Coordinates of C-alpha atoms in Angstrom, one line a residue:
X102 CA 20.3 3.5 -3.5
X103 CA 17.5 5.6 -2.2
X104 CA 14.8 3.4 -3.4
X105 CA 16.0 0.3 -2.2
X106 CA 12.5 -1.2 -1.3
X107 CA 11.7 -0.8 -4.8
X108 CA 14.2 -3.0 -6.1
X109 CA 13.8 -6.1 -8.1
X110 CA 15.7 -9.2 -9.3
X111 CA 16.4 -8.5 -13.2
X112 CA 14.0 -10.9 -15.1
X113 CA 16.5 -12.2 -17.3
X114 CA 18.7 -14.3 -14.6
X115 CA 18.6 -18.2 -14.7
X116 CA 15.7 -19.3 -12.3
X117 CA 15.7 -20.1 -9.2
X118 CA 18.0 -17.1 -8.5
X119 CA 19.3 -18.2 -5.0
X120 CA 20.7 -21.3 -6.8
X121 CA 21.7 -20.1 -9.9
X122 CA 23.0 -17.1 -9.2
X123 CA 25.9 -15.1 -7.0
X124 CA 26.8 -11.6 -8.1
X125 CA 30.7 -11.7 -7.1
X126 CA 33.1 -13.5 -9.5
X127 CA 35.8 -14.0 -7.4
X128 CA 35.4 -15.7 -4.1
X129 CA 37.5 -14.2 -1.3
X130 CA 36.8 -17.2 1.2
X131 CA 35.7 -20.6 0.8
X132 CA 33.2 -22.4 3.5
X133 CA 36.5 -23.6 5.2
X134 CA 38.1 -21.1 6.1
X135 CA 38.5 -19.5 9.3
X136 CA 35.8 -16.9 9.5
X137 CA 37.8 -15.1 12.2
X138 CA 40.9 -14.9 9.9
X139 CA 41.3 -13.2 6.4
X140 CA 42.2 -14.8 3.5
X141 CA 45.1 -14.2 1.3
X142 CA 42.6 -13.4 -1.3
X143 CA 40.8 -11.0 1.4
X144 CA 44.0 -9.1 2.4
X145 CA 45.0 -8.8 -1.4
X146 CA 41.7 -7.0 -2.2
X147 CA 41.5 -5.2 0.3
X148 CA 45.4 -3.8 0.1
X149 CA 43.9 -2.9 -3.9
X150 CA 40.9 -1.0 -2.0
X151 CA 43.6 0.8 0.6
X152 CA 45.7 1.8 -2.6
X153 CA 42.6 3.3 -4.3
X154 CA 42.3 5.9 -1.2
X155 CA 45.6 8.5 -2.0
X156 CA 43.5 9.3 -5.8
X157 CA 39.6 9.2 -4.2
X158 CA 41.6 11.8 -1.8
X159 CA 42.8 13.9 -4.0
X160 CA 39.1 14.4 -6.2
X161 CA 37.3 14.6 -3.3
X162 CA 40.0 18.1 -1.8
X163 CA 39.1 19.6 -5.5
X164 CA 35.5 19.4 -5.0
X165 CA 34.1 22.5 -5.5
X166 CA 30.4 22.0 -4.3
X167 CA 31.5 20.6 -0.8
X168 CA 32.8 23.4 2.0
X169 CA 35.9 22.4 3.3
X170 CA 37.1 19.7 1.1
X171 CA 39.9 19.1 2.1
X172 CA 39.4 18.5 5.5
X173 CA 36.7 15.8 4.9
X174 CA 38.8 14.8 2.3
X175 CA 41.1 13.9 5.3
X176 CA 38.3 12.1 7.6
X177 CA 37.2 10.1 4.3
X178 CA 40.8 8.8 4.0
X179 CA 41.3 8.1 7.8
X180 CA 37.8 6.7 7.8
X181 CA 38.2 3.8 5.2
X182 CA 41.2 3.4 5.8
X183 CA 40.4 2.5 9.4
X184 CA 37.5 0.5 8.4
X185 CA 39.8 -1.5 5.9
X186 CA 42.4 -2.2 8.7
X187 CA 39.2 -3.4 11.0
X188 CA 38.6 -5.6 8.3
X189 CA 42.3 -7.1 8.3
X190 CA 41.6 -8.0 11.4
X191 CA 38.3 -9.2 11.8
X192 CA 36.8 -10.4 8.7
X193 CA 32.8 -10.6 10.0
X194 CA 33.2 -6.7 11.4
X195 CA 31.5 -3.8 9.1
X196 CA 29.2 -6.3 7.5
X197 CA 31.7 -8.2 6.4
X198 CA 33.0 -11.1 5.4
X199 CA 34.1 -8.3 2.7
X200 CA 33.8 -9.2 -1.5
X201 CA 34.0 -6.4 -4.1
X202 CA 30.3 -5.1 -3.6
X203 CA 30.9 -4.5 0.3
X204 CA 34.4 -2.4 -0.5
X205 CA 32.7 -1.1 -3.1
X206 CA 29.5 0.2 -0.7
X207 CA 31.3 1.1 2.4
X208 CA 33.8 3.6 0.5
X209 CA 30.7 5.2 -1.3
X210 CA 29.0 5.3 1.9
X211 CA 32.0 7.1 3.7
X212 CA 31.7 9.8 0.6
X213 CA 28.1 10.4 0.5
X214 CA 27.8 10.4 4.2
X215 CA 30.9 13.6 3.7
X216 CA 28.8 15.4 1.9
X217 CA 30.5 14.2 -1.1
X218 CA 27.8 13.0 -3.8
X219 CA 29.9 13.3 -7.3
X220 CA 34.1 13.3 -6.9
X221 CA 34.6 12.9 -10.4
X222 CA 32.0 15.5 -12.1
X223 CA 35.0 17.6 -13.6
X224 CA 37.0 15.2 -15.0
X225 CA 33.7 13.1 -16.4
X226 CA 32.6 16.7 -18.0
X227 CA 35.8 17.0 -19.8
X228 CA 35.9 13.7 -21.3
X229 CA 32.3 13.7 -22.3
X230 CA 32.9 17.1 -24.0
X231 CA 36.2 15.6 -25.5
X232 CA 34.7 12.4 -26.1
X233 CA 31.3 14.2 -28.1
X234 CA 33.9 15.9 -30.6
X235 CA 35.3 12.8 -31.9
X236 CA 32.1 11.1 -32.2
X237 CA 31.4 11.4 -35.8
X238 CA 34.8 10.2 -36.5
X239 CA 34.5 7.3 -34.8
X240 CA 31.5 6.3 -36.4
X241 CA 32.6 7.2 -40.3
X242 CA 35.9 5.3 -40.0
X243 CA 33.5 2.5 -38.7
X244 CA 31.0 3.0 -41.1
X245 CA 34.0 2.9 -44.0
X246 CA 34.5 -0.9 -43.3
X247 CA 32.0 -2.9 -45.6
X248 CA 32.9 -6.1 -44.8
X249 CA 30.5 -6.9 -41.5
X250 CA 32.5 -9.4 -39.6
X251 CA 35.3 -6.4 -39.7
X252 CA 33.5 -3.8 -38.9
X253 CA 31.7 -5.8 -35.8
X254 CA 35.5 -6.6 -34.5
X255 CA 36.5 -2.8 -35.2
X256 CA 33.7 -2.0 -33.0
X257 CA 34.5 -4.3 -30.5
X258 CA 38.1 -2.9 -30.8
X259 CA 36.4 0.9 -29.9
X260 CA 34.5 -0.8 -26.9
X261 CA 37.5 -1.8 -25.4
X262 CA 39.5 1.0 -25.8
X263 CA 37.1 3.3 -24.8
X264 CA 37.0 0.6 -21.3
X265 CA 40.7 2.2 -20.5
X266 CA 39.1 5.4 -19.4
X267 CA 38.5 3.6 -15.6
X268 CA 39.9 6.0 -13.0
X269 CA 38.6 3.2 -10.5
X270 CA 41.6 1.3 -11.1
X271 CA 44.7 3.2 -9.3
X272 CA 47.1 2.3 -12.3
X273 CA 45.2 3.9 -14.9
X274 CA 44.1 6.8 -12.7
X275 CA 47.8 7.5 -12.9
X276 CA 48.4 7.3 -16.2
X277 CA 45.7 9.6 -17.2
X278 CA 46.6 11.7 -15.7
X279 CA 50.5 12.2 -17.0
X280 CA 48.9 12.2 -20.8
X281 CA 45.1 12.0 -21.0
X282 CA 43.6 9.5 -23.3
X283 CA 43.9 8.8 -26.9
X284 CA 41.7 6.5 -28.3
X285 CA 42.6 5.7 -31.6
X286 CA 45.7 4.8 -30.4
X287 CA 44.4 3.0 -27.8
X288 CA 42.6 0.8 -30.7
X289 CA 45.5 -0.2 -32.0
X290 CA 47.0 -1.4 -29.1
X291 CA 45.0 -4.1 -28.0
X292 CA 46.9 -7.1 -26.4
X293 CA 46.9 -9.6 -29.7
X294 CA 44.3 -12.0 -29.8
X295 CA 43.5 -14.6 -28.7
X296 CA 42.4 -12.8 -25.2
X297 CA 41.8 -14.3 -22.1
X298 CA 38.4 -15.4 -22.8
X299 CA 37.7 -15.1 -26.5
X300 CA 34.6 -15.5 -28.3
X301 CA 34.7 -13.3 -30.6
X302 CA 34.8 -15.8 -33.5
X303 CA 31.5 -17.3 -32.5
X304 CA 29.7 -14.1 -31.9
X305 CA 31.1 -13.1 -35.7
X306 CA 29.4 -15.7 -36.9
X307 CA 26.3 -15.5 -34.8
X308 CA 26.5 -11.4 -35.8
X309 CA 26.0 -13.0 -39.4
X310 CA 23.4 -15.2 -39.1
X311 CA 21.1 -13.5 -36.2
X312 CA 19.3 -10.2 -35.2
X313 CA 18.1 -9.7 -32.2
X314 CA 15.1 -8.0 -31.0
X315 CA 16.0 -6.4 -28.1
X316 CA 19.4 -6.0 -26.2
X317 CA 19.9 -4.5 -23.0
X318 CA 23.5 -3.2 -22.2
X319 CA 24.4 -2.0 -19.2
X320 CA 27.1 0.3 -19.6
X321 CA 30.4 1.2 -17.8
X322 CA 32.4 4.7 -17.3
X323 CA 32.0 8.0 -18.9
X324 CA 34.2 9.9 -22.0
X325 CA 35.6 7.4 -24.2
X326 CA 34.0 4.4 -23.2
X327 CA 30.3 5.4 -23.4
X328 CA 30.5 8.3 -26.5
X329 CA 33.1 6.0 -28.6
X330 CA 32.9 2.7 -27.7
X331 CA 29.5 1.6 -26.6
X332 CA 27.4 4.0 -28.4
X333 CA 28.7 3.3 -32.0
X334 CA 28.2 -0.6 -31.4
X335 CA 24.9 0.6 -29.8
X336 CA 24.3 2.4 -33.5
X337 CA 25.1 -1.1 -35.7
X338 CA 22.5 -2.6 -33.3
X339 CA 19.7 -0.4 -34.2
X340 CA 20.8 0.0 -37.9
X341 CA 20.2 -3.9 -37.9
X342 CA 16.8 -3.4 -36.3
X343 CA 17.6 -4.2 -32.7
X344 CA 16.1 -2.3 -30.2
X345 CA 18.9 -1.1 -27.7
X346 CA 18.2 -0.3 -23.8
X347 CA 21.4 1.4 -22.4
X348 CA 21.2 0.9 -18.7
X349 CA 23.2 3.0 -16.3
X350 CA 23.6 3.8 -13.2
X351 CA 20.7 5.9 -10.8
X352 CA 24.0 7.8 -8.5
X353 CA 27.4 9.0 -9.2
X354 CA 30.2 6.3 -8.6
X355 CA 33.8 7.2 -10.0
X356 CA 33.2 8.3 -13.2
X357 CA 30.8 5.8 -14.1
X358 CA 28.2 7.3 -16.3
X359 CA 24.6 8.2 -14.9
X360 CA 21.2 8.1 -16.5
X361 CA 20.7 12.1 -16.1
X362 CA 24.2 12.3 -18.1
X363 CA 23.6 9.6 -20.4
X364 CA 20.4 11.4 -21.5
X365 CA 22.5 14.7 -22.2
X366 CA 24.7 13.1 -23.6
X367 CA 22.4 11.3 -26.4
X368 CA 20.6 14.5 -26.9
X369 CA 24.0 16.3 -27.9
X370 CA 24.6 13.3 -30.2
X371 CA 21.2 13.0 -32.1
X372 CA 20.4 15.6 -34.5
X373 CA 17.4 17.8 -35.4
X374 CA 15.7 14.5 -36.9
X375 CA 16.3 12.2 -33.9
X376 CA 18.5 10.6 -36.2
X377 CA 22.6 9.2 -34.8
X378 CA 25.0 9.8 -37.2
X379 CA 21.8 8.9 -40.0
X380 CA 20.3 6.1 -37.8
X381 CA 17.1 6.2 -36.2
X382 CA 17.7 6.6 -32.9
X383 CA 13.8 6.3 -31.8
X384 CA 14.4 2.9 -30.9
X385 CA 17.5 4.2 -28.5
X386 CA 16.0 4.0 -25.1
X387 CA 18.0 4.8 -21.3
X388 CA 16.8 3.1 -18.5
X389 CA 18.1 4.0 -14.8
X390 CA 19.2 0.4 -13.4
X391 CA 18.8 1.7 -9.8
X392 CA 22.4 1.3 -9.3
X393 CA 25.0 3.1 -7.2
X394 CA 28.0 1.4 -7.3
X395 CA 30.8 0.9 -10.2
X396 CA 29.4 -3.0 -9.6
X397 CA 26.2 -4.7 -9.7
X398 CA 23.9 -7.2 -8.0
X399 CA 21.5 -8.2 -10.4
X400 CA 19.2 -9.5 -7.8
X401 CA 18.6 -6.0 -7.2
X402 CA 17.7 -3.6 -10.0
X403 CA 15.5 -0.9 -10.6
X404 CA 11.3 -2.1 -11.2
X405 CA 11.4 0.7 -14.7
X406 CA 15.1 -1.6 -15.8
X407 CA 12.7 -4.8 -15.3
X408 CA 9.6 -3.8 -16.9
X409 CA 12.0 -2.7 -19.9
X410 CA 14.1 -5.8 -19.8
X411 CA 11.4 -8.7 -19.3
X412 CA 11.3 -9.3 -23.4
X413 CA 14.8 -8.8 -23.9
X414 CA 17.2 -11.4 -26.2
X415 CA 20.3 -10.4 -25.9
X416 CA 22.4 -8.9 -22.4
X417 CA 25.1 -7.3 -22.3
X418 CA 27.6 -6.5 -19.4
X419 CA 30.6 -4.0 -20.1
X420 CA 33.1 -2.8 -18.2
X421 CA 35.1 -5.2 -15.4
X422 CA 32.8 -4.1 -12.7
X423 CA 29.7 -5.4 -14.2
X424 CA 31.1 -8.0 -16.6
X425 CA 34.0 -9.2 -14.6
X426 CA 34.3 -8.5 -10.8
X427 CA 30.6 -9.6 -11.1
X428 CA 28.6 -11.3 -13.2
X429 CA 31.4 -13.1 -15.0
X430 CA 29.5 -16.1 -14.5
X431 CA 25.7 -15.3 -14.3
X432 CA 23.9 -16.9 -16.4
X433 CA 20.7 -15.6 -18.6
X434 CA 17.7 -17.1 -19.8
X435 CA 18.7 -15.5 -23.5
X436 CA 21.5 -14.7 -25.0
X437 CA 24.5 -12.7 -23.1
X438 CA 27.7 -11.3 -23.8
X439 CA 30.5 -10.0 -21.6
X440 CA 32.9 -7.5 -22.6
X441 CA 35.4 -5.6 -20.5
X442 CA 39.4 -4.9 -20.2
X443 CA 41.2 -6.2 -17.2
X444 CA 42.7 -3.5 -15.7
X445 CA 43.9 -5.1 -12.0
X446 CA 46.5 -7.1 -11.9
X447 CA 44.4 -9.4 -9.0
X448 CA 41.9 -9.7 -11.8
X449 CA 44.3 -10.6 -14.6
X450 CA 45.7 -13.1 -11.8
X451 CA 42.5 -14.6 -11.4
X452 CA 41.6 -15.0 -14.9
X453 CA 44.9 -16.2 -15.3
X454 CA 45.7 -13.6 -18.3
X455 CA 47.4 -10.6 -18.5
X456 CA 47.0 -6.7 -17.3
X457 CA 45.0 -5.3 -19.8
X458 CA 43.9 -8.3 -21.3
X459 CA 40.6 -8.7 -23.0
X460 CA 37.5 -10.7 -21.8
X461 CA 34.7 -11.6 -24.5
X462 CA 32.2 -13.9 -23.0
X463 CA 29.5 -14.6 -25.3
X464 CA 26.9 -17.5 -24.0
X465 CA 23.7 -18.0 -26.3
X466 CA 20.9 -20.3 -25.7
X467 CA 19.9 -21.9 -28.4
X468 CA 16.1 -22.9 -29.4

């Protein structure tokens, strides 16, 4: 992040924040351990990091804005992969010891540092521009349901579908790329509830009974998961008068979406009126969270993502990056939900589910 002196906790975390709060779900180490020796944890992670490296190579040697791609290309795989070996071996070198927001930073940093600042930009174009063509769709098949509690889980259903599109994760990268995505299907092919974590039944019920004033939702990857998952749930927020802040990320990461696409994107969307699919969209607003990675530390967010967030009701963390590698467990002081697909199989260990399971955490606080 470019800004990082401005940077601020978000205003929503449980108080004090030291105490209450750690960004990264899954811990690598415990106190006793040998700092000097990796963990099995450590070494499993960072194996998932090494196997990421063959498909960041191969973006990167296709970038067209960079001169000789494919010889940095090269140095960025020889780089990390060095730095990921160092790691192996000494756990405290490079910053470490290493969690998910270190790997995370280091291979960015490697990238940026190449001259690479957006890997993914053709492939994120083409699934926006895909994506914006089965909006309307989306919506009206949504919009056809007119009993609520099905139509919130058929929206729930689109968010994580549209949560496959992740070319973060090495096995999906591969797949998408034999047969691109299709999302309907995708829909309908949900692992069978119940999920891992599952509480969809409350939030149904909640969903019935409650509107919230404003929700802040920080959002995940491009395509799919922002144009025909999030943004349609995003729409039966403000048709029941909820004021929606979509928060995404300042830099390009993967093909997580940024706040100047996610503004293009919404203008392509709205019509002449303003209006989404014959919702007001005035109450629609983007924030940049100051973010740079395809994780988030929410003791460190952008001062324009507080100021919007300090009279907030309702949180929501999507995608397994925000809402599961971090964050699983960090608590508001309103209510929060977290909703994302497991798409590693050390995350679907941890949780002790299954690849491509579901995770919907939904935590209110009542009074």
């Amino acid at each position: 992040m470019e800004s990082a002196s401005e940077m601020v906790p978000f205003p929503l975390l449980r108080t004090p924040i030291e105490s209450n709060y750690r960004a990264c779900t899954i811990p690598y180490r415990f106190p006793s351990d040998n700092p000097k020796r990796p963990t099995p944890t450590e070494l499993a992670w960072i194996d998932l990091f090494r196997n990421s490296i063959p498909s960041f190579k191969k973006r990167a040697e296709s970038d067209p804005t960079v001169p000789d791609a494919p010889d940095r290309a090269e140095k960025f795989a020889e780089r990390y992969g060095a730095i990921l070996e160092d790691l192996k071996k000494d756990p405290e070198s490079h910053g470490g010891p290493p969690d998910c927001i270190l790997l995370c930073r280091i291979r960015e940093q490697i990238l940026r540092e190449l001259g690479f600042r957006d890997i993914f930009k053709k492939v994120k174009d083409e699934e926006n521009a895909k994506a914006i063509s089965l909006f309307s769709d989306v919506v009206n098949l949504n919009d056809a349901i007119e009993d609520k509690g099905k139509r919130l889980e058929s929206l729930v259903r689109g968010i994580f579908a549209g949560n496959i599109f992740d070319l973060g994760s090495a096995q999906l990268a591969e797949v998408f790329s034999k047969d691109g995505m299709s999302f309907l299907a995708s829909c309908q092919n949900l692992l069978p509830r119940p999920w891992v974590i599952d509480d969809l039944d409350t939030f149904k019920l909640k969903w019935s009974k409650k509107s919230w004033k404003k929700a802040i939702i920080f959002v995940d990857n491009s395509g799919a998961d922002i144009i025909l998952g999030i943004l349609p749930f995003a729409r039966e927020l403000l048709r029941r008068g909820t004021q929606v802040v979509l928060a995404a990320n300042d830099l390009p990461s993967i093909n997580d979406v940024t706040y100047p696409e996610l503004i293009e994107i919404i203008s392509k969307l709205k019509d002449e009126n303003g209006m989404l699919m014959g919702v007001d969209a005035s109450n629609l607003l983007i924030a940049n969270s100051g973010n740079d990675l395809p994780v988030i530390d929410l003791a460190q967010v952008s001062q324009e993502l507080a100021f919007l967030a300090a009279d907030a009701d309702l949180v929501i963390m999507e995608g397994m990056g925000r809402g599961i590698e971090t964050n699983l467990y960090a608590q508001f002081k309103c209510d929060s939900l977290k909703i994302a697909m497991v798409k590693h199989p050390e995350v679907a260990q941890f949780l002790g589910g299954r690849l491509y399971d579901c995770v919907f955490k939904y935590s209110d606080v009542l009074g």
